[in-house]
Short mmCIF file of C-alpha atoms in Angstrom, two decimals:
data_model
loop_
_atom_site.label_atom_id
_atom_site.label_comp_id
_atom_site.label_asym_id
_atom_site.label_seq_id
_atom_site.Cartn_x
_atom_site.Cartn_y
_atom_site.Cartn_z
CA MET A 1 46.29 19.95 15.37
CA LYS A 2 43.77 22.73 14.72
CA ARG A 3 42.56 24.82 17.63
CA TYR A 4 39.12 26.42 18.20
CA ARG A 5 40.03 29.75 16.62
CA ASP A 6 41.57 28.07 13.56
CA VAL A 7 38.13 26.92 12.41
CA GLU A 8 35.67 29.53 11.19
CA GLY A 9 31.99 29.64 12.12
CA ASP A 10 30.30 27.78 14.94
CA GLY A 11 29.02 24.27 15.55
CA GLY A 12 25.97 24.82 13.39
CA SER A 13 23.45 26.10 15.94
CA GLY A 14 24.32 29.77 15.74
CA ILE A 15 24.37 29.95 19.53
CA VAL A 16 26.28 33.23 19.61
CA GLY A 17 23.83 34.72 17.12
CA GLN A 18 20.86 33.52 19.14
CA VAL A 19 22.25 34.98 22.36
CA THR A 20 23.10 38.25 20.59
CA GLU A 21 19.54 38.44 19.23
CA LYS A 22 18.11 38.01 22.72
CA LEU A 23 20.38 40.68 24.15
CA GLY A 24 19.31 42.94 21.30
CA LEU A 25 15.66 42.45 22.31
CA LEU A 26 16.60 43.26 25.91
CA ASN A 27 18.33 46.47 24.84
CA GLU A 28 15.33 47.43 22.73
CA ARG A 29 12.99 46.96 25.69
CA MET A 30 15.25 48.76 28.15
CA ALA A 31 15.70 51.71 25.80
CA LYS A 32 12.20 52.77 26.85
CA VAL A 33 13.13 52.73 30.52
CA ARG A 34 14.73 56.03 31.48
CA ARG A 35 16.33 54.97 34.75
CA LYS A 36 17.23 51.56 36.08
CA VAL A 37 18.22 51.21 39.73
CA ALA A 38 18.82 48.03 41.74
CA VAL A 39 18.00 47.74 45.43
CA MET A 40 20.34 45.29 47.09
CA SER A 41 22.21 44.20 50.18
CA GLY A 42 24.56 41.32 50.74
CA LYS A 43 22.56 40.64 53.88
CA GLY A 44 19.09 39.09 54.01
CA GLY A 45 16.24 40.35 56.14
CA VAL A 46 17.17 44.03 56.04
CA GLY A 47 13.98 45.07 54.27
CA LYS A 48 15.08 45.38 50.65
CA SER A 49 11.66 44.60 49.23
CA THR A 50 9.91 46.96 51.64
CA VAL A 51 12.38 49.68 50.71
CA THR A 52 11.82 48.95 47.00
CA VAL A 53 8.06 49.34 47.38
CA GLY A 54 8.49 52.44 49.58
CA LEU A 55 10.75 54.09 46.99
CA ALA A 56 8.48 53.07 44.10
CA SER A 57 5.52 54.58 45.89
CA ALA A 58 7.40 57.81 46.60
CA LEU A 59 8.47 58.14 42.96
CA ALA A 60 4.99 57.30 41.65
CA ALA A 61 3.62 60.00 43.97
CA ARG A 62 5.90 62.46 42.14
CA GLY A 63 4.11 61.50 38.93
CA LEU A 64 6.80 59.21 37.59
CA ARG A 65 5.96 56.03 35.67
CA VAL A 66 7.46 53.35 37.89
CA GLY A 67 7.99 49.61 37.56
CA ILE A 68 9.38 47.02 39.95
CA LEU A 69 11.12 43.87 38.84
CA ASP A 70 11.12 41.33 41.65
CA ALA A 71 14.47 39.67 40.94
CA ASP A 72 14.25 37.45 44.00
CA LEU A 73 13.40 34.45 41.87
CA ASN A 74 13.19 31.93 44.69
CA GLY A 75 11.65 34.15 47.35
CA PRO A 76 9.45 36.59 45.46
CA SER A 77 7.49 38.88 47.76
CA ILE A 78 6.61 42.01 45.79
CA PRO A 79 3.16 40.86 44.52
CA ASP A 80 2.02 39.89 48.01
CA MET A 81 3.37 43.11 49.51
CA MET A 82 1.50 45.14 46.90
CA GLY A 83 -1.71 43.12 47.18
CA ILE A 84 -1.36 41.69 43.69
CA ASP A 85 -3.14 38.37 43.28
CA ALA A 86 -3.04 37.72 39.56
CA ALA A 87 -1.56 35.30 37.08
CA VAL A 88 0.67 36.66 34.37
CA GLU A 89 -1.07 37.44 31.09
CA HIS A 90 0.71 37.30 27.78
CA GLY A 91 0.08 39.87 25.08
CA PRO A 92 1.59 40.28 21.62
CA GLY A 93 4.31 42.57 22.98
CA GLY A 94 5.28 40.25 25.80
CA ALA A 95 4.07 39.43 29.28
CA ILE A 96 1.83 42.12 30.73
CA PRO A 97 3.08 43.36 34.10
CA ALA A 98 0.68 43.47 37.01
CA GLU A 99 -0.22 46.94 38.24
CA ALA A 100 -1.25 48.23 41.66
CA PHE A 101 -1.22 51.76 43.09
CA SER A 102 0.12 53.08 39.75
CA ILE A 103 3.20 50.83 40.00
CA LYS A 104 3.88 48.10 37.45
CA ALA A 105 5.34 44.88 38.77
CA MET A 106 6.73 41.65 37.39
CA SER A 107 7.65 38.67 39.53
CA MET A 108 8.11 34.91 39.38
CA ASP A 109 5.14 34.73 41.72
CA LEU A 110 2.88 35.74 38.84
CA PHE A 111 3.86 32.55 37.00
CA LEU A 112 3.03 30.20 39.84
CA ALA A 113 -0.35 28.58 40.40
CA SER A 114 -0.61 29.62 44.05
CA PRO A 115 1.27 31.97 46.42
CA GLU A 116 2.76 29.15 48.49
CA ARG A 117 4.10 27.35 45.43
CA HIS A 118 7.89 27.29 45.25
CA VAL A 119 9.94 27.83 42.12
CA ARG A 120 10.97 24.55 40.52
CA TRP A 121 12.50 23.93 37.12
CA ASP A 122 11.61 20.94 35.00
CA GLY A 123 14.77 18.85 35.01
CA PRO A 124 16.66 15.90 36.43
CA SER A 125 17.63 17.36 39.80
CA GLU A 126 17.12 20.68 41.53
CA THR A 127 20.56 20.66 43.11
CA SER A 128 22.24 20.67 39.73
CA PRO A 129 24.53 23.38 38.42
CA TRP A 130 22.19 24.05 35.49
CA VAL A 131 19.67 25.72 37.84
CA SER A 132 21.78 28.89 37.94
CA THR A 133 21.71 29.00 34.12
CA PHE A 134 17.91 28.87 34.18
CA GLU A 135 17.82 31.61 36.81
CA ALA A 136 20.04 33.91 34.78
CA THR A 137 17.88 33.29 31.72
CA ALA A 138 14.69 33.83 33.75
CA LEU A 139 16.04 37.21 34.87
CA ARG A 140 16.73 38.16 31.26
CA GLU A 141 13.24 37.09 30.21
CA LEU A 142 11.58 38.99 33.06
CA LEU A 143 13.45 42.12 31.98
CA ALA A 144 13.24 41.73 28.22
CA ASP A 145 9.95 39.95 27.65
CA THR A 146 7.80 42.07 29.94
CA ALA A 147 5.81 44.74 28.15
CA TRP A 148 6.93 47.52 30.50
CA GLY A 149 6.13 50.28 28.05
CA GLU A 150 7.68 53.67 28.76
CA LEU A 151 8.98 53.93 32.32
CA ASP A 152 10.72 56.74 34.16
CA MET A 153 12.16 54.34 36.72
CA LEU A 154 12.56 50.58 36.94
CA LEU A 155 13.52 49.42 40.43
CA ILE A 156 15.03 45.96 40.56
CA ASP A 157 14.62 44.24 43.90
CA LEU A 158 17.57 41.85 44.25
CA PRO A 159 17.79 38.88 46.63
CA PRO A 160 20.53 38.74 49.30
CA GLY A 161 24.03 37.97 48.12
CA HIS A 162 25.80 38.88 44.89
CA THR A 163 24.81 36.17 42.40
CA ARG A 164 21.78 37.92 40.95
CA PHE A 165 23.64 41.24 40.87
CA ASN A 166 26.31 39.56 38.71
CA ASP A 167 23.60 38.36 36.33
CA LEU A 168 21.93 41.77 36.31
CA SER A 169 25.03 43.85 35.71
CA GLY A 170 25.99 41.47 32.90
CA LEU A 171 22.61 41.91 31.28
CA LEU A 172 22.26 45.64 31.89
CA PRO A 173 25.51 47.48 31.27
CA GLY A 174 23.41 50.65 31.54
CA LEU A 175 22.34 49.99 35.12
CA ASP A 176 22.19 53.51 36.57
CA GLY A 177 22.93 52.71 40.16
CA VAL A 178 22.46 50.61 43.24
CA VAL A 179 20.72 51.55 46.47
CA MET A 180 22.35 49.53 49.22
CA VAL A 181 20.18 48.63 52.21
CA THR A 182 21.49 47.84 55.66
CA THR A 183 20.30 47.70 59.25
CA PRO A 184 22.37 49.21 62.05
CA SER A 185 23.93 45.96 63.19
CA GLU A 186 27.61 45.15 62.95
CA VAL A 187 27.07 41.96 60.97
CA SER A 188 24.79 43.67 58.45
CA ASN A 189 27.14 46.62 57.99
CA LEU A 190 30.12 44.34 57.46
CA ILE A 191 28.35 42.30 54.79
CA VAL A 192 27.04 45.44 53.13
CA LEU A 193 30.56 46.88 52.98
CA LYS A 194 31.56 43.75 51.05
CA SER A 195 28.61 44.34 48.71
CA ILE A 196 29.62 47.96 48.17
CA ASN A 197 33.10 46.87 47.15
CA LYS A 198 31.69 44.18 44.90
CA VAL A 199 29.38 46.63 43.10
CA LYS A 200 32.10 49.26 42.77
CA GLU A 201 34.44 46.68 41.22
CA SER A 202 31.80 45.91 38.61
CA GLY A 203 31.73 49.56 37.57
CA VAL A 204 28.10 50.11 38.55
CA PRO A 205 27.72 53.29 40.62
CA VAL A 206 26.40 53.03 44.17
CA ALA A 207 23.79 55.73 44.72
CA GLY A 208 24.14 55.44 48.47
CA ILE A 209 23.21 53.48 51.49
CA LEU A 210 19.83 53.39 53.17
CA GLU A 211 19.83 52.49 56.84
CA ASN A 212 16.63 50.65 57.60
CA MET A 213 15.01 49.83 60.96
CA MET A 214 16.79 52.73 62.65
CA GLY A 215 15.12 52.54 66.02
CA TYR A 216 11.44 52.86 66.82
CA THR A 217 9.07 55.09 68.70
CA CYS A 218 7.18 53.45 71.55
CA VAL A 219 3.45 53.58 70.85
CA HIS A 220 2.75 53.86 74.60
CA CYS A 221 5.18 56.46 75.92
CA GLY A 222 6.50 58.03 72.71
CA GLY A 223 10.07 57.31 73.74
CA LYS A 224 12.62 56.59 71.04
CA ASN A 225 14.53 53.32 71.29
CA GLU A 226 17.17 51.50 69.29
CA LEU A 227 16.48 48.09 67.76
CA PHE A 228 20.14 47.19 67.25
CA ALA A 229 23.31 47.89 69.18
CA GLY A 230 25.35 48.80 66.12
CA GLU A 231 27.52 51.88 65.87
CA ASP A 232 26.85 54.94 63.72
CA MET A 233 28.31 53.93 60.39
CA ARG A 234 27.55 57.06 58.37
CA GLU A 235 31.06 58.40 58.53
CA ALA A 236 32.58 55.00 57.71
CA PHE A 237 30.31 54.66 54.67
CA GLU A 238 31.30 58.12 53.50
CA TYR A 239 34.99 57.12 53.70
CA ALA A 240 34.03 54.20 51.47
CA GLY A 241 32.70 56.81 49.04
CA VAL A 242 29.05 55.96 49.65
CA PRO A 243 26.74 58.62 51.10
CA CYS A 244 23.95 57.78 53.49
CA LEU A 245 20.73 58.38 51.57
CA GLY A 246 18.61 58.33 54.66
CA ARG A 247 17.52 56.47 57.74
CA VAL A 248 14.16 54.73 57.86
CA THR A 249 12.83 54.20 61.35
CA PHE A 250 10.93 51.04 62.21
CA ASP A 251 7.22 51.57 61.83
CA ARG A 252 4.60 48.86 62.13
CA ALA A 253 2.61 50.65 59.46
CA LEU A 254 5.24 49.44 56.98
CA SER A 255 4.43 45.82 57.74
CA ASP A 256 1.09 46.46 56.04
CA LEU A 257 2.40 47.76 52.75
CA LYS A 258 -0.99 47.58 51.07
CA GLY A 259 -2.29 50.01 53.68
CA TYR A 260 0.81 52.14 53.22
CA LEU A 261 0.38 52.21 49.45
CA ALA A 262 -3.26 53.16 49.91
CA GLY A 263 -2.08 56.26 51.76
CA GLY A 264 -2.00 55.06 55.37
CA LYS A 265 -0.19 57.23 57.91
CA CYS A 266 3.46 56.28 58.30
CA VAL A 267 6.51 58.18 59.49
CA ALA A 268 8.59 56.62 56.72
CA ARG A 269 6.61 58.26 53.92
CA GLY A 270 8.49 61.54 54.04
CA ILE A 271 11.82 59.74 54.39
CA PHE A 272 11.15 57.62 51.30
CA ASP A 273 10.20 60.75 49.38
CA GLU A 274 13.46 62.42 50.41
CA ILE A 275 15.51 59.33 49.48
CA GLY A 276 13.63 58.98 46.20
CA GLY A 277 14.62 62.55 45.35
CA LYS A 278 18.26 61.84 46.17
CA VAL A 279 18.24 58.73 43.99
CA LEU A 280 16.81 60.70 41.07
CA ASP A 281 19.47 63.41 41.51
CA PHE A 282 22.17 60.76 41.72
CA VAL A 283 21.07 59.06 38.51
CA GLU A 284 20.96 62.36 36.61
CA THR A 285 24.42 63.39 37.83
CA SER A 286 25.75 59.92 37.11
CA LYS A 287 24.34 59.99 33.57
CA GLU A 288 25.92 63.39 32.97
CA LYS A 289 29.29 62.11 34.19
CA ARG A 290 29.04 59.05 31.99
CA GLY A 291 28.10 61.25 29.06
CA LYS A 292 31.25 63.28 29.62
CA GLY A 293 33.27 60.07 29.98
CA GLU A 294 34.31 60.86 33.56
CA MET B 1 31.49 23.97 20.30
CA LYS B 2 32.82 22.90 16.93
CA PHE B 3 33.78 19.47 15.66
CA LEU B 4 36.58 18.61 13.32
CA CYS B 5 36.76 15.56 11.07
CA ASP B 6 39.85 13.58 12.07
CA GLY B 7 39.93 11.94 8.64
CA CYS B 8 40.22 15.02 6.44
CA GLY B 9 40.62 17.91 8.88
CA SER B 10 37.43 19.72 7.80
CA LYS B 11 34.82 21.24 10.02
CA MET B 12 31.83 18.96 10.65
CA ALA B 13 28.40 20.33 9.80
CA LEU B 14 25.38 19.90 12.06
CA LYS B 15 22.97 17.52 10.34
CA GLU B 16 20.10 17.22 12.79
CA ALA B 17 19.17 17.45 16.43
CA GLU B 18 16.39 15.57 18.13
CA GLY B 19 15.24 14.89 21.63
CA PHE B 20 14.69 17.28 24.59
CA ASP B 21 11.39 15.50 25.32
CA ASP B 22 13.11 12.98 27.63
CA ASN B 23 15.71 15.48 28.89
CA THR B 24 18.36 14.17 26.52
CA VAL B 25 19.34 15.29 23.05
CA THR B 26 21.04 13.60 20.11
CA ILE B 27 22.92 15.81 17.68
CA SER B 28 24.28 14.38 14.45
CA PHE B 29 27.19 15.87 12.53
CA VAL B 30 28.58 15.03 9.12
CA CYS B 31 31.76 15.96 7.34
CA GLU B 32 30.67 17.63 4.15
CA LYS B 33 34.00 16.84 2.50
CA CYS B 34 34.45 13.11 3.15
CA GLY B 35 31.00 12.13 4.44
CA THR B 36 32.18 10.87 7.83
CA GLY B 37 29.45 11.21 10.45
CA PHE B 38 29.00 10.90 14.16
CA SER B 39 26.33 11.63 16.75
CA MET B 40 26.72 13.33 20.10
CA LEU B 41 24.41 12.04 22.82
CA ALA B 42 23.97 14.57 25.61
CA ASN B 43 22.96 13.41 29.07
CA PRO B 44 20.17 15.15 31.04
CA MET B 45 22.61 17.46 32.83
CA GLU B 46 24.23 18.64 29.58
CA THR B 47 20.84 18.97 27.92
CA GLN B 48 19.52 21.10 30.78
CA LEU B 49 22.49 23.45 30.52
CA VAL B 50 21.65 24.13 26.87
CA LYS B 51 17.92 24.46 27.59
CA GLY B 52 18.69 26.89 30.40
CA LEU B 53 20.39 29.26 27.97
CA GLY B 54 17.11 29.60 26.09
CA VAL B 55 18.76 28.79 22.77
CA GLN B 56 17.80 26.18 20.19
CA VAL B 57 20.22 23.48 19.10
CA GLY B 58 20.44 23.34 15.33
CA GLY B 59 19.52 27.01 15.06
CA ARG B 60 16.35 28.91 15.77
CA LYS B 61 13.42 27.46 13.79
CA GLY B 62 10.85 30.17 14.43
CA PRO B 63 10.58 33.73 15.69
CA HIS B 64 11.47 34.67 19.28
CA GLU B 65 8.69 33.84 21.73
CA PRO B 66 8.49 35.99 24.88
CA MET B 67 9.22 34.13 28.13
CA GLU B 68 10.20 30.96 26.28
CA VAL B 69 12.18 29.45 29.12
CA LEU B 70 9.75 30.49 31.84
CA LYS B 71 6.80 29.13 29.89
CA GLY B 72 8.56 25.93 28.88
CA SER B 73 10.57 24.90 31.91
CA LEU B 74 9.04 26.39 35.03
CA VAL B 75 6.92 23.93 37.00
CA THR B 76 4.06 26.21 37.89
CA GLY B 77 2.12 23.80 40.13
CA GLU B 78 -1.53 22.83 40.08
CA GLY B 79 -3.56 24.85 37.67
CA GLY B 80 -6.61 26.48 39.23
CA HIS B 81 -8.78 25.13 42.01
CA GLU B 82 -9.95 21.55 42.12
CA GLY B 83 -13.45 22.52 43.22
CA GLU B 84 -13.51 24.10 46.66
CA LEU B 85 -15.44 22.32 49.40
CA PRO B 86 -18.07 24.24 51.38
CA TRP B 87 -16.84 25.60 54.72
CA GLU B 88 -18.99 26.09 57.81
CA LYS B 89 -18.95 29.59 59.26
CA GLU B 90 -17.10 28.41 62.41
CA ALA B 91 -14.51 26.66 60.27
CA LEU B 92 -13.91 29.82 58.26
CA GLU B 93 -13.53 31.78 61.49
CA ARG B 94 -10.94 29.28 62.67
CA LEU B 95 -9.13 29.56 59.33
CA GLU B 96 -8.95 33.33 59.89
CA ARG B 97 -6.60 32.63 62.80
CA VAL B 98 -4.00 31.35 60.35
CA PRO B 99 -1.71 34.16 59.10
CA LEU B 100 -2.94 35.54 55.81
CA PHE B 101 0.07 34.47 53.76
CA ALA B 102 -0.25 30.84 54.92
CA ARG B 103 -4.03 30.62 54.57
CA PRO B 104 -4.17 29.27 50.98
CA MET B 105 -1.73 26.52 51.93
CA ALA B 106 -3.73 25.64 55.05
CA ARG B 107 -7.01 25.67 53.13
CA LYS B 108 -5.60 23.37 50.49
CA GLY B 109 -4.20 20.95 53.07
CA ILE B 110 -7.48 20.79 54.99
CA GLU B 111 -9.55 20.26 51.84
CA ARG B 112 -7.16 17.55 50.67
CA TYR B 113 -7.56 15.78 54.03
CA ALA B 114 -11.33 16.11 53.85
CA ARG B 115 -11.52 14.65 50.33
CA GLU B 116 -9.24 11.77 51.22
CA ASN B 117 -11.40 10.98 54.23
CA GLY B 118 -14.80 11.33 52.61
CA TYR B 119 -15.92 14.65 54.18
CA SER B 120 -18.03 16.90 51.99
CA THR B 121 -18.02 19.98 54.25
CA ILE B 122 -15.25 21.57 56.27
CA THR B 123 -16.16 21.88 59.92
CA PRO B 124 -13.95 22.84 62.90
CA GLU B 125 -13.87 19.12 63.77
CA VAL B 126 -12.52 18.24 60.32
CA MET B 127 -9.90 20.97 60.74
CA GLU B 128 -8.87 19.55 64.10
CA GLU B 129 -8.61 16.05 62.62
CA ALA B 130 -6.54 17.38 59.72
CA ARG B 131 -4.26 19.17 62.16
CA LYS B 132 -3.75 16.03 64.26
CA ALA B 133 -3.22 13.91 61.16
CA SER B 134 -0.39 16.21 60.09
CA GLY B 135 1.25 15.57 63.47
CA MET B 136 0.76 19.11 64.81
#
C-alpha cells in the first residue's frame, strides 16, 4: 500500500503553498521592523500591559518609532490604556494601526463594535479545538496585515501563559528577545521561572526580568512599604542566567496611563527609561552574537 | 491530505469544493486515470479547522486580502449606535458613578431597558428601575 510520501504533490488545494505565501508576507512586513521584543509572564495580573506601554513610551521619548501589538486576543487592554477609541481602518497596504502619543498600536479591540464586546468566532461552538487555530491565525494577521511601516521597535504584549508565545515564536523566528515581568510574590516568581525555562528552550533570548509592583511610598507619611512578602529573587534569577532589568515601584499614577503618556509625574518614568535602554542594548548585543553564530 | 484511487492506485485530483456558507464543505475528487470519483463531506468542526488556517480549499482563487480571517470570521457585535436616547442631567451624573470602562455597557443596558419599557428619556428613576429589573 502506498504511503503519504510515496505520492507526489498535495491534495489539490496547495495548502502548503498558501501557508508559505502567508509566511512570506509576514516576513516582508517584519523586515521593516528593526527590533521585535515580547513582554510576557506565565502569571496573570503582574502588569504586563502597563509595562509594555511604559516601555513603549520610554522608547518613543528617545525618538524611536515604536509600535505595540496587543497579542492578548481575548483580553485586549492596550487601546483603552492608551486612550484609543477607534475602529480599525483598512488601507491598500493593510489595516492601519491606531496611533496615540507617537506610539502605533494594533489590537483585537479595534475590530470590535464596542469596548465591552468579547471576542467570538463565527462557528459551531466556542469551546471547540478549532478556536486555537483561529487565534494563531489572528495573531499572524495582526502582525502581517497591519501597515506598521518602518519601526525601530515592535513590542508584543502577550497574555498570561505560554500558548501565545508558542504561536509567536513559531511565526517570528527573528524575535529579538523577551522581557519577563513578575511581581515579588513567591507564586509569581515560581511561575515566571517556568516561563523563563520555556522561552530559553525555544531558543528565543530572554532580555531580562522586570520586577513590577516593588513596594510603594505612602502618600501621607512618605514611608516605603512592601506590597508582597516575597523574597529578593535577583540573585536566583541571575543564576538562571536572566538579569534583573529593573524594579518598578507601585505608583497610582500608572493606573492612569493616559495621564502618564501625556507626561504626568510618575516615579516609574525614569525606571522605564533605564529599562528601555537596557532592552535596546540587549537586542543589539544579541543581534551581534547571532550574526557571529554564537 | 491526499487521496488515492483504490481501483488503479493513482492519485485523485480535486474536482471542486463548495459550501462554507453553512459551516460545512463538500469536496469532490476524481481519479484522472480511471474516472472513479468520490466526495468528502466535512462536518462543521472539520470545516472550522480549515477556515481557521486562513487557507482556501481548492486553491487560492484571488489575491491575498489583508485580515481575511479577522474580517470574515470574527463576530464583531452590533455595528454602531442604535440611536441614543436623551439623558437627563441627573441621570448622566448618576452614570458618572459607574467606572469609566463599564460605562458603555451600563449605558447600553439602561437604554435597552428604557426602549423595551416605552421610556423616551433616561431619568434617574428609569436607571433605578433598570437596576432593579436586572436583579441588582
